[in-house]
Each structure stands twice: as structure tokens, then as C-alpha cells.
DNA sequence: TTGCTCCTCACGTCACGTGAGGTGGC
DNA sequence: TTGCTCCTCACGTCACGTGAGGTGGC
């Protein structure tokens, strides 16, 4: 209701913002990963808001940095959906050991994801260090040449 | 001639070491990226050495961290091969401005690659920070539950 | 000799790329 | 009205995955 202008972007603009192609966005919609924008008459232009852009960015991040397949992203979205609908009922649920078990699982998963990312970070750092060294060497040889 | 035991590894061992599947290795060989091990009678087992493992690791790194396609890896290999054969003739080549131009190009390319990697590093760091925060929150909720 | 890993086709799959032919909003 | 971006099929492509059927080394 405030000045948050929703539903203003077209598929090409979203694609540019996120760094993918329109085809990727349509494909993700086909898989149910992106709001099918239910209120869209067949053939009409798709409309997107800032929240859609954020969601797509998150999907791309999970795909690229955690290496999840689109199938895994679908499963993840379903899991989160199930969790959201559980929340209401959860609120005063006395099944404490169930909650503890779920939390423990989440902690374990997050820990594993962190380890994967840290391993990738080390590889990246190594590669960066090597390239910096290479760049130094190139500059050295270039200086010898002069002109 | 020393104790560097070459030609000791089988395709499955190499795959395990590098973290790919045998199929990937065969595919790369098919594309000319990995020594076709010319001296191999059709149908015989492929033999690999530590140098092959290092080469494959480098290919995977260029693929995963720099995001190069296999086609680009082929081109890169050809370029390096051409450069190697130029080296001999280069040794006392007086075409200094040519050498300067080539060096400048290499410097520019390396600089761009570094920027790409640093951008990815920032994204990784952001993600890692978020996950660490999430892990803290999960631990907090877990502690509230007790047991 | 028995497994296990290897071999070569060759078709399947995932995640899009790339037109063809047509319609819609500034 | 003219472009430009959008739309929906639908086939193509890249980088392997996955058997089928068979052979080779500890």
C-alpha cells in the first residue's frame, strides 16, 4: 500500500538484473520454482516484483554456490512450504522431542553446507593467489621489455 | 628414472582422486583435453600418472571456478600448445613490440579473470556469513528447548 | 576360477539455447 | 504505425548419466 511499487518488471528486465536469460526464468516457472503468476491470461506478458527478483537471486545462489540441482530446489521449496504450514500448528505443540529432532537436523544440514562453502572458498583463495602471482610475473616481464 | 612411479593409476582411481566420474574422464579424452594415451591398444585399460591427475585437476578448476566451457578449454589448450611451439623460435626474436602486445593481452586477461574470481569470493563470503548467522540462531533455539 | 573394474557403443537426461511464427504494450 | 520485447511450441545442444554386453588384470 506504500510506495513499494510491485508488479512493475518484465521478464527481460528481471533476467538482466539477476544475470540469467528469459528462457531460464520460464523454465524455472515451468518447474514450479517461480510464481506461475497464476493471475495471467495465457499469452499475456509476465509481471514481476522486487520479491520475485529476490527469490530468483536466492535460487541462483543455491544452484551456483551450493551446487543444488533444480530438482533439489523443488524439493527444498516444498519442504519450506510444509514447514510454513506446520508453524501455525506448532506454536503450542508439546511434542518437544520432535522439535528438538527437527532442529538437530537443520543444524547438521547447515553445518555440512558451511563446510562445503568453506572448502570452495579455500579453492577460490588458492586460485586467486596463483593468478595474482602470475600477474606480478607478467608485469615484471613487461617492465623488462619497456616501451 | 627415479622413484616417480608414473603410469600406475586406473581411470576409477583418478576419478576418485579428482572428484569426477570415469565417464567425465573418457569424455574429456574424446574432446582431446586429456592425453589420449596414444600408446594404448584398443580396448585396453587406460593408464594414468600423477601428471595426468594434475592436468585434470587444473581443467576442473578452470571449468568450475572460471566457468569455462569444455569448448573454451579446448581452445585454451590449443593456444598454450601454439605458445609452447613459439617459445623456441621466440628466444632471440627481435620483434619486441609483438612480445609487448602479447604480454599486454595476457595481463588484461588475467586481470579480468581475477576480477571474476574476486566477485565470486564476495558472494561466497556473504553466503557463508549468512549461514553462520543461521547456525547461531538454530543453536540458540535448540538451547531454549533443552534436553 | 571368481569378482571387480575396466572396455565400447549408444540412448537418456538435465538445464537450458535457439529459432519459427505470432501477438501485445509504449 | 513502427519497433521492440514479449508469447508459445518444439527441436537442438552441452556435459555428462546410465545401462547393455563383453573383456582383462589381481
mmCIF file of C-alpha atoms (C1' of nucleotides) in Angstrom:
data_model
loop_
_atom_site.group_PDB
_atom_site.id
_atom_site.type_symbol
_atom_site.label_atom_id
_atom_site.label_comp_id
_atom_site.label_asym_id
_atom_site.label_seq_id
_atom_site.Cartn_x
_atom_site.Cartn_y
_atom_site.Cartn_z
ATOM 1 C CA UNK A 1 0.000 0.000 0.000
ATOM 2 C CA UNK A 2 3.008 2.263 0.473
ATOM 3 C CA UNK A 3 5.431 3.294 -2.243
ATOM 4 C CA UNK A 4 6.652 -0.264 -2.770
ATOM 5 C CA UNK A 5 5.956 -0.475 -6.463
ATOM 6 C CA UNK A 6 5.219 -4.147 -7.032
ATOM 7 C CA UNK A 7 4.462 -5.891 -10.339
ATOM 8 C CA UNK A 8 6.437 -3.475 -12.432
ATOM 9 C CA UNK A 9 9.133 -5.569 -14.089
ATOM 10 C CA UNK A 10 9.116 -7.565 -17.295
ATOM 11 C CA UNK A 11 10.898 -10.878 -17.814
ATOM 12 C CA UNK A 12 13.787 -9.329 -19.723
ATOM 13 C CA UNK A 13 14.441 -6.778 -17.005
ATOM 14 C CA UNK A 14 14.406 -9.433 -14.300
ATOM 15 C CA UNK A 15 16.752 -11.601 -16.340
ATOM 16 C CA UNK A 16 19.190 -8.710 -16.739
ATOM 17 C CA UNK A 17 19.046 -7.834 -13.052
ATOM 18 C CA UNK A 18 19.800 -11.389 -11.945
ATOM 19 C CA UNK A 19 22.188 -12.322 -14.722
ATOM 20 C CA UNK A 20 20.247 -15.108 -16.424
ATOM 21 C CA UNK A 21 18.233 -15.361 -19.647
ATOM 22 C CA UNK A 22 14.451 -15.119 -20.018
ATOM 23 C CA UNK A 23 14.459 -18.776 -21.013
ATOM 24 C CA UNK A 24 15.882 -19.727 -17.619
ATOM 25 C CA UNK A 25 13.096 -17.846 -15.858
ATOM 26 C CA UNK A 26 10.409 -19.526 -17.969
ATOM 27 C CA UNK A 27 11.994 -22.901 -17.322
ATOM 28 C CA UNK A 28 12.009 -22.320 -13.568
ATOM 29 C CA UNK A 29 8.373 -21.303 -13.719
ATOM 30 C CA UNK A 30 7.626 -24.490 -15.636
ATOM 31 C CA UNK A 31 9.217 -26.484 -12.820
ATOM 32 C CA UNK A 32 7.130 -24.620 -10.255
ATOM 33 C CA UNK A 33 10.088 -22.782 -8.771
ATOM 34 C CA UNK A 34 8.846 -19.301 -9.606
ATOM 35 C CA UNK A 35 5.398 -17.882 -9.050
ATOM 36 C CA UNK A 36 3.416 -19.102 -12.008
ATOM 37 C CA UNK A 37 1.815 -15.697 -11.677
ATOM 38 C CA UNK A 38 -1.489 -17.501 -11.557
ATOM 39 C CA UNK A 39 -3.358 -14.340 -12.445
ATOM 40 C CA UNK A 40 -2.085 -14.218 -16.003
ATOM 41 C CA UNK A 41 -4.194 -14.801 -19.063
ATOM 42 C CA UNK A 42 -2.494 -17.247 -21.412
ATOM 43 C CA UNK A 43 -0.259 -15.408 -23.796
ATOM 44 C CA UNK A 44 -0.047 -12.223 -21.742
ATOM 45 C CA UNK A 45 3.241 -10.736 -20.571
ATOM 46 C CA UNK A 46 4.622 -11.952 -17.253
ATOM 47 C CA UNK A 47 4.823 -9.366 -14.469
ATOM 48 C CA UNK A 48 7.395 -9.404 -11.695
ATOM 49 C CA UNK A 49 8.104 -7.523 -8.478
ATOM 50 C CA UNK A 50 11.131 -6.997 -6.295
ATOM 51 C CA UNK A 51 10.193 -10.048 -4.226
ATOM 52 C CA UNK A 52 10.342 -12.232 -7.332
ATOM 53 C CA UNK A 53 13.800 -10.858 -8.113
ATOM 54 C CA UNK A 54 14.963 -11.673 -4.590
ATOM 55 C CA UNK A 55 13.557 -15.180 -4.804
ATOM 56 C CA UNK A 56 15.230 -15.819 -8.161
ATOM 57 C CA UNK A 57 18.535 -14.499 -6.833
ATOM 58 C CA UNK A 58 18.303 -16.916 -3.927
ATOM 59 C CA UNK A 59 17.556 -19.837 -6.254
ATOM 60 C CA UNK A 60 20.567 -18.971 -8.402
ATOM 61 C CA UNK A 61 22.743 -18.733 -5.336
ATOM 62 C CA UNK A 62 21.666 -22.147 -4.080
ATOM 63 C CA UNK A 63 22.267 -23.532 -7.556
ATOM 64 C CA UNK A 64 25.674 -21.961 -8.135
ATOM 65 C CA UNK A 65 27.246 -21.856 -4.686
ATOM 66 C CA UNK A 66 25.719 -24.934 -3.065
ATOM 67 C CA UNK A 67 25.510 -26.784 -6.363
ATOM 68 C CA UNK A 68 21.892 -27.882 -5.925
ATOM 69 C CA UNK A 69 20.057 -29.348 -8.916
ATOM 70 C CA UNK A 70 16.734 -27.850 -9.958
ATOM 71 C CA UNK A 71 15.098 -30.996 -8.684
ATOM 72 C CA UNK A 72 16.646 -30.411 -5.273
ATOM 73 C CA UNK A 73 15.481 -26.806 -5.373
ATOM 74 C CA UNK A 74 11.923 -28.001 -5.984
ATOM 75 C CA UNK A 75 12.160 -30.391 -3.047
ATOM 76 C CA UNK A 76 13.602 -27.638 -0.864
ATOM 77 C CA UNK A 77 10.771 -25.292 -1.758
ATOM 78 C CA UNK A 78 8.217 -27.977 -0.933
ATOM 79 C CA UNK A 79 9.928 -28.658 2.385
ATOM 80 C CA UNK A 80 9.868 -24.984 3.281
ATOM 81 C CA UNK A 81 6.231 -24.776 2.302
ATOM 82 C CA UNK A 82 5.411 -27.726 4.541
ATOM 83 C CA UNK A 83 7.354 -26.122 7.359
ATOM 84 C CA UNK A 84 5.458 -22.880 6.974
ATOM 85 C CA UNK A 85 2.115 -24.653 7.235
ATOM 86 C CA UNK A 86 3.413 -26.553 10.254
ATOM 87 C CA UNK A 87 4.342 -23.346 12.021
ATOM 88 C CA UNK A 88 0.760 -22.421 12.863
ATOM 89 C CA UNK A 89 0.021 -25.764 14.404
ATOM 90 C CA UNK A 90 3.446 -25.899 16.012
ATOM 91 C CA UNK A 91 3.033 -22.797 18.090
ATOM 92 C CA UNK A 92 1.985 -24.586 21.273
ATOM 93 C CA UNK A 93 2.750 -28.101 20.315
ATOM 94 C CA UNK A 94 4.091 -30.051 23.276
ATOM 95 C CA UNK A 95 5.955 -32.557 21.147
ATOM 96 C CA UNK A 96 9.236 -31.109 22.313
ATOM 97 C CA UNK A 97 11.423 -34.012 21.313
ATOM 98 C CA UNK A 98 10.077 -33.742 17.778
ATOM 99 C CA UNK A 99 11.036 -30.098 17.664
ATOM 100 C CA UNK A 100 14.443 -30.929 19.035
ATOM 101 C CA UNK A 101 14.953 -33.578 16.396
ATOM 102 C CA UNK A 102 13.978 -31.209 13.601
ATOM 103 C CA UNK A 103 16.282 -28.526 14.965
ATOM 104 C CA UNK A 104 19.132 -31.015 15.218
ATOM 105 C CA UNK A 105 18.635 -31.994 11.605
ATOM 106 C CA UNK A 106 18.613 -28.369 10.497
ATOM 107 C CA UNK A 107 21.792 -27.735 12.460
ATOM 108 C CA UNK A 108 23.520 -30.717 10.899
ATOM 109 C CA UNK A 109 22.475 -29.725 7.375
ATOM 110 C CA UNK A 110 23.597 -26.144 7.829
ATOM 111 C CA UNK A 111 26.909 -27.349 9.217
ATOM 112 C CA UNK A 112 27.509 -29.507 6.161
ATOM 113 C CA UNK A 113 26.593 -26.683 3.803
ATOM 114 C CA UNK A 114 29.021 -24.396 5.623
ATOM 115 C CA UNK A 115 31.809 -26.943 5.278
ATOM 116 C CA UNK A 116 31.166 -27.237 1.546
ATOM 117 C CA UNK A 117 31.248 -23.466 1.123
ATOM 118 C CA UNK A 118 34.402 -23.113 3.184
ATOM 119 C CA UNK A 119 36.079 -25.784 1.102
ATOM 120 C CA UNK A 120 35.132 -23.896 -2.050
ATOM 121 C CA UNK A 121 36.397 -20.709 -0.511
ATOM 122 C CA UNK A 122 39.796 -22.268 0.087
ATOM 123 C CA UNK A 123 39.982 -23.400 -3.528
ATOM 124 C CA UNK A 124 38.992 -19.935 -4.682
ATOM 125 C CA UNK A 125 41.601 -18.314 -2.456
ATOM 126 C CA UNK A 126 44.300 -20.622 -3.767
ATOM 127 C CA UNK A 127 43.351 -19.834 -7.339
ATOM 128 C CA UNK A 128 43.256 -16.098 -6.661
ATOM 129 C CA UNK A 129 46.692 -16.214 -5.044
ATOM 130 C CA UNK A 130 48.103 -18.066 -8.043
ATOM 131 C CA UNK A 131 46.633 -15.610 -10.502
ATOM 132 C CA UNK A 132 47.981 -12.666 -8.515
ATOM 133 C CA UNK A 133 51.419 -14.210 -8.601
ATOM 134 C CA UNK A 134 51.084 -14.785 -12.331
ATOM 135 C CA UNK A 135 50.029 -11.186 -12.837
ATOM 136 C CA UNK A 136 53.082 -9.978 -10.934
ATOM 137 C CA UNK A 137 55.337 -12.136 -13.077
ATOM 138 C CA UNK A 138 53.708 -10.798 -16.254
ATOM 139 C CA UNK A 139 54.167 -7.229 -15.090
ATOM 140 C CA UNK A 140 57.829 -7.989 -14.347
ATOM 141 C CA UNK A 141 58.471 -9.308 -17.825
ATOM 142 C CA UNK A 142 56.574 -6.416 -19.327
ATOM 143 C CA UNK A 143 58.766 -3.945 -17.457
ATOM 144 C CA UNK A 144 61.912 -5.630 -18.770
ATOM 145 C CA UNK A 145 60.694 -5.010 -22.284
ATOM 146 C CA UNK A 146 59.973 -1.351 -21.767
ATOM 147 C CA UNK A 147 58.242 0.976 -24.254
ATOM 148 C CA UNK B 1 64.065 -42.761 -13.841
ATOM 149 C CA UNK B 2 63.897 -42.011 -10.123
ATOM 150 C CA UNK B 3 61.175 -43.209 -7.777
ATOM 151 C CA UNK B 4 58.466 -41.170 -9.522
ATOM 152 C CA UNK B 5 56.168 -44.060 -10.255
ATOM 153 C CA UNK B 6 54.354 -42.962 -13.397
ATOM 154 C CA UNK B 7 51.588 -44.813 -15.242
ATOM 155 C CA UNK B 8 50.279 -46.510 -12.166
ATOM 156 C CA UNK B 9 46.688 -45.300 -11.849
ATOM 157 C CA UNK B 10 43.481 -46.623 -13.375
ATOM 158 C CA UNK B 11 40.586 -44.481 -14.521
ATOM 159 C CA UNK B 12 38.492 -45.177 -11.437
ATOM 160 C CA UNK B 13 41.306 -44.185 -9.093
ATOM 161 C CA UNK B 14 41.929 -40.937 -10.971
ATOM 162 C CA UNK B 15 38.210 -40.159 -10.943
ATOM 163 C CA UNK B 16 38.055 -40.681 -7.183
ATOM 164 C CA UNK B 17 41.156 -38.555 -6.579
ATOM 165 C CA UNK B 18 39.803 -35.641 -8.576
ATOM 166 C CA UNK B 19 36.160 -35.984 -7.646
ATOM 167 C CA UNK B 20 34.630 -36.762 -11.026
ATOM 168 C CA UNK B 21 33.306 -39.939 -12.670
ATOM 169 C CA UNK B 22 35.125 -42.175 -15.145
ATOM 170 C CA UNK B 23 32.646 -41.066 -17.771
ATOM 171 C CA UNK B 24 33.825 -37.479 -17.406
ATOM 172 C CA UNK B 25 37.428 -38.539 -17.957
ATOM 173 C CA UNK B 26 36.544 -40.527 -21.073
ATOM 174 C CA UNK B 27 34.523 -37.599 -22.386
ATOM 175 C CA UNK B 28 37.427 -35.206 -21.889
ATOM 176 C CA UNK B 29 39.724 -37.616 -23.675
ATOM 177 C CA UNK B 30 37.211 -37.777 -26.529
ATOM 178 C CA UNK B 31 37.376 -33.982 -26.803
ATOM 179 C CA UNK B 32 41.162 -34.095 -26.864
ATOM 180 C CA UNK B 33 41.556 -32.496 -23.455
ATOM 181 C CA UNK B 34 43.318 -35.432 -21.856
ATOM 182 C CA UNK B 35 46.228 -37.410 -23.251
ATOM 183 C CA UNK B 36 44.590 -39.988 -25.473
ATOM 184 C CA UNK B 37 47.390 -42.160 -24.126
ATOM 185 C CA UNK B 38 48.275 -42.836 -27.727
ATOM 186 C CA UNK B 39 50.121 -45.975 -26.792
ATOM 187 C CA UNK B 40 47.015 -47.932 -25.889
ATOM 188 C CA UNK B 41 45.723 -50.881 -27.825
ATOM 189 C CA UNK B 42 42.011 -50.501 -28.476
ATOM 190 C CA UNK B 43 40.041 -51.977 -25.650
ATOM 191 C CA UNK B 44 42.921 -51.997 -23.171
ATOM 192 C CA UNK B 45 42.750 -50.268 -19.789
ATOM 193 C CA UNK B 46 43.745 -46.611 -19.633
ATOM 194 C CA UNK B 47 46.846 -45.825 -17.589
ATOM 195 C CA UNK B 48 47.420 -42.545 -15.773
ATOM 196 C CA UNK B 49 50.220 -40.843 -13.875
ATOM 197 C CA UNK B 50 50.408 -38.041 -11.354
ATOM 198 C CA UNK B 51 50.876 -35.521 -14.147
ATOM 199 C CA UNK B 52 47.563 -36.580 -15.667
ATOM 200 C CA UNK B 53 45.875 -36.104 -12.303
ATOM 201 C CA UNK B 54 47.343 -32.610 -12.005
ATOM 202 C CA UNK B 55 46.197 -31.719 -15.511
ATOM 203 C CA UNK B 56 42.676 -32.977 -14.877
ATOM 204 C CA UNK B 57 42.535 -31.041 -11.596
ATOM 205 C CA UNK B 58 43.501 -27.881 -13.451
ATOM 206 C CA UNK B 59 40.854 -28.474 -16.099
ATOM 207 C CA UNK B 60 38.182 -28.967 -13.435
ATOM 208 C CA UNK B 61 39.326 -25.813 -11.694
ATOM 209 C CA UNK B 62 39.092 -23.741 -14.858
ATOM 210 C CA UNK B 63 35.669 -25.259 -15.509
ATOM 211 C CA UNK B 64 34.256 -24.767 -12.018
ATOM 212 C CA UNK B 65 35.900 -21.590 -10.780
ATOM 213 C CA UNK B 66 36.331 -19.654 -14.013
ATOM 214 C CA UNK B 67 33.225 -21.177 -15.559
ATOM 215 C CA UNK B 68 34.889 -22.105 -18.848
ATOM 216 C CA UNK B 69 33.035 -24.419 -21.242
ATOM 217 C CA UNK B 70 34.789 -27.546 -22.497
ATOM 218 C CA UNK B 71 34.994 -25.873 -25.865
ATOM 219 C CA UNK B 72 36.848 -22.959 -24.300
ATOM 220 C CA UNK B 73 39.153 -25.408 -22.527
ATOM 221 C CA UNK B 74 39.988 -26.992 -25.870
ATOM 222 C CA UNK B 75 40.768 -23.595 -27.363
ATOM 223 C CA UNK B 76 42.883 -22.685 -24.350
ATOM 224 C CA UNK B 77 44.870 -25.897 -24.660
ATOM 225 C CA UNK B 78 45.470 -25.235 -28.333
ATOM 226 C CA UNK B 79 46.584 -21.681 -27.580
ATOM 227 C CA UNK B 80 49.030 -22.904 -24.971
ATOM 228 C CA UNK B 81 50.342 -25.511 -27.350
ATOM 229 C CA UNK B 82 50.896 -22.853 -30.001
ATOM 230 C CA UNK B 83 52.641 -20.673 -27.451
ATOM 231 C CA UNK B 84 54.941 -23.511 -26.462
ATOM 232 C CA UNK B 85 55.999 -24.105 -30.045
ATOM 233 C CA UNK B 86 56.544 -20.363 -30.449
ATOM 234 C CA UNK B 87 58.854 -20.244 -27.455
ATOM 235 C CA UNK B 88 61.763 -21.905 -29.247
ATOM 236 C CA UNK B 89 61.653 -19.502 -32.137
ATOM 237 C CA UNK B 90 60.956 -16.590 -29.805
ATOM 238 C CA UNK B 91 64.093 -16.931 -27.810
ATOM 239 C CA UNK B 92 66.026 -14.287 -29.703
ATOM 240 C CA UNK B 93 63.253 -12.813 -31.724
ATOM 241 C CA UNK B 94 63.715 -9.067 -32.105
ATOM 242 C CA UNK B 95 60.011 -8.400 -32.636
ATOM 243 C CA UNK B 96 59.816 -6.644 -29.312
ATOM 244 C CA UNK B 97 56.566 -4.820 -29.913
ATOM 245 C CA UNK B 98 54.918 -8.138 -30.727
ATOM 246 C CA UNK B 99 56.090 -9.576 -27.440
ATOM 247 C CA UNK B 100 54.865 -6.491 -25.652
ATOM 248 C CA UNK B 101 51.470 -6.806 -27.278
ATOM 249 C CA UNK B 102 51.145 -10.458 -26.296
ATOM 250 C CA UNK B 103 52.192 -9.681 -22.744
ATOM 251 C CA UNK B 104 49.680 -6.856 -22.546
ATOM 252 C CA UNK B 105 46.930 -9.177 -23.682
ATOM 253 C CA UNK B 106 47.909 -11.796 -21.109
ATOM 254 C CA UNK B 107 47.929 -9.139 -18.405
ATOM 255 C CA UNK B 108 44.492 -7.922 -19.381
ATOM 256 C CA UNK B 109 43.029 -11.433 -19.480
ATOM 257 C CA UNK B 110 44.496 -12.340 -16.107
ATOM 258 C CA UNK B 111 43.174 -9.122 -14.641
ATOM 259 C CA UNK B 112 39.649 -9.919 -15.847
ATOM 260 C CA UNK B 113 39.845 -13.456 -14.504
ATOM 261 C CA UNK B 114 40.963 -12.107 -11.138
ATOM 262 C CA UNK B 115 38.025 -9.724 -11.027
ATOM 263 C CA UNK B 116 35.601 -12.554 -11.766
ATOM 264 C CA UNK B 117 37.095 -14.704 -9.025
ATOM 265 C CA UNK B 118 37.062 -11.841 -6.530
ATOM 266 C CA UNK B 119 33.419 -11.179 -7.299
ATOM 267 C CA UNK B 120 32.624 -14.838 -6.678
ATOM 268 C CA UNK B 121 34.616 -14.710 -3.494
ATOM 269 C CA UNK B 122 32.491 -11.856 -2.224
ATOM 270 C CA UNK B 123 29.299 -13.777 -2.969
ATOM 271 C CA UNK B 124 30.703 -16.821 -1.218
ATOM 272 C CA UNK B 125 31.702 -14.773 1.816
ATOM 273 C CA UNK B 126 28.241 -13.234 2.029
ATOM 274 C CA UNK B 127 26.623 -16.632 1.864
ATOM 275 C CA UNK B 128 28.985 -18.081 4.464
ATOM 276 C CA UNK B 129 28.254 -15.186 6.827
ATOM 277 C CA UNK B 130 24.506 -15.732 6.432
ATOM 278 C CA UNK B 131 24.786 -19.435 7.101
ATOM 279 C CA UNK B 132 26.921 -18.827 10.182
ATOM 280 C CA UNK B 133 24.291 -16.452 11.479
ATOM 281 C CA UNK B 134 21.591 -19.015 10.760
ATOM 282 C CA UNK B 135 23.571 -21.685 12.578
ATOM 283 C CA UNK B 136 23.884 -19.433 15.618
ATOM 284 C CA UNK B 137 20.139 -18.819 15.627
ATOM 285 C CA UNK B 138 19.446 -22.535 15.371
ATOM 286 C CA UNK B 139 21.773 -23.269 18.277
ATOM 287 C CA UNK B 140 20.017 -20.614 20.299
ATOM 288 C CA UNK B 141 16.595 -22.146 19.726
ATOM 289 C CA UNK B 142 17.984 -25.583 20.418
ATOM 290 C CA UNK B 143 19.352 -24.387 23.756
ATOM 291 C CA UNK B 144 15.962 -22.967 24.718
ATOM 292 C CA UNK B 145 14.461 -26.415 24.244
ATOM 293 C CA UNK B 146 16.991 -28.204 26.374
ATOM 294 C CA UNK B 147 17.185 -32.000 26.800
ATOM 295 C "C1'" DT C 1 38.263 -69.569 -11.129
ATOM 296 C "C1'" DT C 2 35.712 -65.778 -9.137
ATOM 297 C "C1'" DG C 3 34.934 -60.752 -8.653
ATOM 298 C "C1'" DC C 4 35.888 -56.418 -9.609
ATOM 299 C "C1'" DT C 5 36.979 -52.804 -12.573
ATOM 300 C "C1'" DC C 6 37.613 -51.883 -16.940
ATOM 301 C "C1'" DC C 7 36.108 -51.510 -22.149
ATOM 302 C "C1'" DT C 8 32.961 -49.673 -26.160
ATOM 303 C "C1'" DC C 9 28.681 -48.368 -28.139
ATOM 304 C "C1'" DA C 10 24.566 -45.852 -27.743
ATOM 305 C "C1'" DC C 11 20.486 -43.971 -25.942
ATOM 306 C "C1'" DG C 12 18.771 -40.924 -21.958
ATOM 307 C "C1'" DT C 13 18.775 -36.693 -19.200
ATOM 308 C "C1'" DC C 14 19.345 -32.131 -17.254
ATOM 309 C "C1'" DA C 15 19.346 -27.280 -17.955
ATOM 310 C "C1'" DC C 16 18.781 -24.585 -20.755
ATOM 311 C "C1'" DG C 17 19.810 -22.357 -26.264
ATOM 312 C "C1'" DT C 18 17.746 -21.203 -30.400
ATOM 313 C "C1'" DG C 19 14.881 -20.401 -33.933
ATOM 314 C "C1'" DA C 20 9.778 -20.159 -36.068
ATOM 315 C "C1'" DG C 21 5.706 -17.839 -36.221
ATOM 316 C "C1'" DG C 22 2.727 -14.750 -33.929
ATOM 317 C "C1'" DT C 23 0.780 -11.137 -30.568
ATOM 318 C "C1'" DG C 24 0.999 -7.042 -27.268
ATOM 319 C "C1'" DG C 25 2.342 -2.589 -24.931
ATOM 320 C "C1'" DC C 26 4.988 2.334 -25.024
ATOM 321 C "C1'" DT D 1 2.093 2.998 -37.170
ATOM 322 C "C1'" DT D 2 6.695 1.276 -36.254
ATOM 323 C "C1'" DG D 3 9.907 -1.285 -33.273
ATOM 324 C "C1'" DC D 4 10.909 -3.684 -29.550
ATOM 325 C "C1'" DT D 5 10.054 -7.093 -26.271
ATOM 326 C "C1'" DC D 6 7.102 -10.361 -25.263
ATOM 327 C "C1'" DC D 7 4.450 -15.020 -26.137
ATOM 328 C "C1'" DT D 8 4.225 -20.365 -27.113
ATOM 329 C "C1'" DC D 9 5.737 -24.531 -29.201
ATOM 330 C "C1'" DA D 10 9.399 -27.514 -30.255
ATOM 331 C "C1'" DC D 11 13.701 -29.148 -31.725
ATOM 332 C "C1'" DG D 12 18.897 -28.622 -30.686
ATOM 333 C "C1'" DT D 13 22.913 -28.745 -27.599
ATOM 334 C "C1'" DC D 14 26.216 -29.349 -23.920
ATOM 335 C "C1'" DA D 15 28.112 -32.267 -20.432
ATOM 336 C "C1'" DC D 16 27.730 -35.862 -18.949
ATOM 337 C "C1'" DG D 17 24.441 -40.401 -16.739
ATOM 338 C "C1'" DT D 18 23.203 -44.952 -17.430
ATOM 339 C "C1'" DG D 19 22.601 -49.309 -18.903
ATOM 340 C "C1'" DA D 20 23.886 -53.453 -22.321
ATOM 341 C "C1'" DG D 21 27.048 -56.734 -23.473
ATOM 342 C "C1'" DG D 22 31.709 -58.070 -23.286
ATOM 343 C "C1'" DT D 23 36.840 -58.433 -21.963
ATOM 344 C "C1'" DG D 24 41.016 -58.008 -18.811
ATOM 345 C "C1'" DG D 25 44.052 -57.895 -14.623
ATOM 346 C "C1'" DC D 26 44.996 -59.143 -9.305
#
